[in-house]
Coordinates of C-alpha atoms in Angstrom, one line a residue:
X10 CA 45.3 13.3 40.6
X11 CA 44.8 11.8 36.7
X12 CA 41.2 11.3 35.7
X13 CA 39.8 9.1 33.4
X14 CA 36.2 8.9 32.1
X15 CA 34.7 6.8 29.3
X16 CA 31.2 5.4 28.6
X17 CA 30.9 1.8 27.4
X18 CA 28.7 2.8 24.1
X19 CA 27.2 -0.5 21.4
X20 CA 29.1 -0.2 19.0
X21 CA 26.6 0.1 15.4
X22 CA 26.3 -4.1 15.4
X23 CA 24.3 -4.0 18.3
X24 CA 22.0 -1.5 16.9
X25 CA 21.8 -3.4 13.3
X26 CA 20.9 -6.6 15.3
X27 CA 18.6 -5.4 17.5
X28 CA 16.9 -4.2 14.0
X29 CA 15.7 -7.6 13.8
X30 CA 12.9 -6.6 15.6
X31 CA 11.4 -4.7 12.9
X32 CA 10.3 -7.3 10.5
X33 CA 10.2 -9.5 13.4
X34 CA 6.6 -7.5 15.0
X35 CA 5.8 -6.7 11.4
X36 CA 5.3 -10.7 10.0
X37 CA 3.3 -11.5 13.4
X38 CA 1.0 -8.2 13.3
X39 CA 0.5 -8.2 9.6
X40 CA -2.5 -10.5 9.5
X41 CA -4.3 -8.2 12.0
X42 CA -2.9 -5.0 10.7
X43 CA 0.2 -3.7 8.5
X44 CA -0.1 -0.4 10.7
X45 CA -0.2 -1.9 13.6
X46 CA 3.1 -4.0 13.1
X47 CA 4.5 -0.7 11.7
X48 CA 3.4 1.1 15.0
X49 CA 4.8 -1.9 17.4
X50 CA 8.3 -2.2 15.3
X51 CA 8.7 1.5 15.6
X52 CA 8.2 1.5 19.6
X53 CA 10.2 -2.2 20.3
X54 CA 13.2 -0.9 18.2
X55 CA 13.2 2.2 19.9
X56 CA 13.0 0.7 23.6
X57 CA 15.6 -1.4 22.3
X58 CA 17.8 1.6 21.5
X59 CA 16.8 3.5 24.4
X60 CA 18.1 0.5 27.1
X61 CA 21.3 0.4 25.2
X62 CA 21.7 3.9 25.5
X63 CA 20.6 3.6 29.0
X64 CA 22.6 0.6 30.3
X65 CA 25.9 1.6 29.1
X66 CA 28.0 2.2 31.7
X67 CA 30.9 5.0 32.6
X68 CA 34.1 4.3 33.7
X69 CA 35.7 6.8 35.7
X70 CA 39.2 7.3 37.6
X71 CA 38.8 10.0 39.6
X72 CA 39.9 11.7 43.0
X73 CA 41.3 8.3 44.1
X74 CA 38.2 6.2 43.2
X75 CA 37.7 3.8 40.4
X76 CA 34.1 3.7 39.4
X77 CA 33.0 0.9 36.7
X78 CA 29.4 1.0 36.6
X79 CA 27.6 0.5 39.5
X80 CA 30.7 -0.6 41.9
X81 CA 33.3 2.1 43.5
X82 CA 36.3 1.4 45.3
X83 CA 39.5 3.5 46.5
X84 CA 42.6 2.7 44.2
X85 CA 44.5 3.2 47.7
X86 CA 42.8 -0.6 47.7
X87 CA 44.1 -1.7 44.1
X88 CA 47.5 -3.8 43.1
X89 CA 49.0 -2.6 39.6
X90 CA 46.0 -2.8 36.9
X91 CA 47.3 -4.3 33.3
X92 CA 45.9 -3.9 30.2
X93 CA 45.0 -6.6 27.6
X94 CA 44.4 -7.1 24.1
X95 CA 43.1 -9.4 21.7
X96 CA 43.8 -13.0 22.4
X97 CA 44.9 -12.2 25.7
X98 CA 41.8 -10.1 26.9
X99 CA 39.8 -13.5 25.5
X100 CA 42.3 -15.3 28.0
X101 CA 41.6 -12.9 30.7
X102 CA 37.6 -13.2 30.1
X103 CA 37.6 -16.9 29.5
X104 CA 40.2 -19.5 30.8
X105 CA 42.0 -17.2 33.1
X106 CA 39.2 -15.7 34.6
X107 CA 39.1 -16.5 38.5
X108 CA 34.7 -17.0 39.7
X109 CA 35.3 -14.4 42.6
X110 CA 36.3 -11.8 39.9
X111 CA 34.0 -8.7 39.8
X112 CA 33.2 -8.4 36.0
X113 CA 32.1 -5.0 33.8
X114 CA 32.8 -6.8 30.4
X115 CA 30.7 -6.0 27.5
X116 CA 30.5 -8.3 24.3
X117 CA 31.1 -5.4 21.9
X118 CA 34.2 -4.0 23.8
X119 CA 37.3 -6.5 23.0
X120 CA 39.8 -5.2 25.2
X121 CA 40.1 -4.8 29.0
X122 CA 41.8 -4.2 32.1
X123 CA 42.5 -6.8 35.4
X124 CA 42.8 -4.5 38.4
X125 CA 44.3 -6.6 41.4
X126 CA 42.2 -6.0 45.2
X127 CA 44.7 -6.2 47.8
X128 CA 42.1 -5.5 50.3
X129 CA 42.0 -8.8 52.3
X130 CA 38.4 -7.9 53.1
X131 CA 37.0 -7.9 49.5
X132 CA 36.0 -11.4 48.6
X133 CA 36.7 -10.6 44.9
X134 CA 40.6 -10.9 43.9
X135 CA 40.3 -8.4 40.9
X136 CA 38.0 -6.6 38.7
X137 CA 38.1 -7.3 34.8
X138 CA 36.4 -3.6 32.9
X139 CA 36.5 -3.5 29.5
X140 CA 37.6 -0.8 27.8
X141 CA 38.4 0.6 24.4
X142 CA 41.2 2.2 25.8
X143 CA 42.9 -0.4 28.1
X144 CA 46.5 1.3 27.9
X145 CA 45.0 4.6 29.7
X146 CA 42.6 3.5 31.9
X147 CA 45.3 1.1 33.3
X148 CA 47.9 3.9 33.4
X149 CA 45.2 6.2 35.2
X150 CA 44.2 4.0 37.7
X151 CA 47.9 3.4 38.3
X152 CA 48.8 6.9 38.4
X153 CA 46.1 7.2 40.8
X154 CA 47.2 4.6 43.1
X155 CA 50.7 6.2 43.5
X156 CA 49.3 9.5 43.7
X157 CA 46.7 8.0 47.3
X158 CA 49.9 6.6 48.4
X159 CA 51.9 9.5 48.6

């Protein structure tokens, strides 16, 4: 069975932005107390850095099982996932993109991957993940789905 694993990481813009922060809690606390905004940037950038840590989600191929973040399904359930890049992974997020769809997209991550349900039961018709590697996620959850079948 191929595997696949990859975390979702911010990429450094989201760190530099949420940076903002700093001088932000340092121009309202000054007239109280320069140390005190110091103190109050120092811990609001760092729980800023700490959720995006936390909140970046794995995707995983593995023993017949897509995982993208919270949601799991078999790829024995999954039509032939495709990969797509630059304008056409803005297509697939944007004017394409069907309201039913189960989304893991993330604004720092360009590409991603449309994985067909063909389980008449789901109520979503695909699942769009992004990815940073679209080409093998795609070709593991495929490999995976021939691999359940057999």
């Amino acid at each position: 069975m191929p595997e696949y694993r990859e975390k979702l990481w911010p990429n450094a813009w989201a760190f530099i932005v949420t940076a903002l922060v700093i001088p932000a809690s340092i121009l309202v606390l000054v007239p109280i107390s320069l140390f005190a905004g110091i103190v109050t940037a120092a811990v609001l950038y760092g729980g800023c850095v700490l959720l995006l840590v936390l909140a970046a989600p794995v995707v995983r191929v593995q023993n017949g099982v897509l995982t993208a973040g919270p949601a799991t399904i078999s790829t024995g359930l999954l039509g032939e996932a495709t990969a797509y890049e630059k304008s056409e992974a803005t297509q697939e997020r944007g004017p394409r993109l069907d309201a039913r769809a189960w989304l893991l997209i993330r604004g720092w991550i360009d590409p991603v991957v449309r994985v067909p349900i063909v389980d008449v039961t789901d109520p979503a018709p695909y699942w769009v993940i992004s990815s940073r590697h679209p080409k093998k996620l795609a070709a593991a959850i495929n490999e995976s789905r021939t691999a359940n079948v057999e």
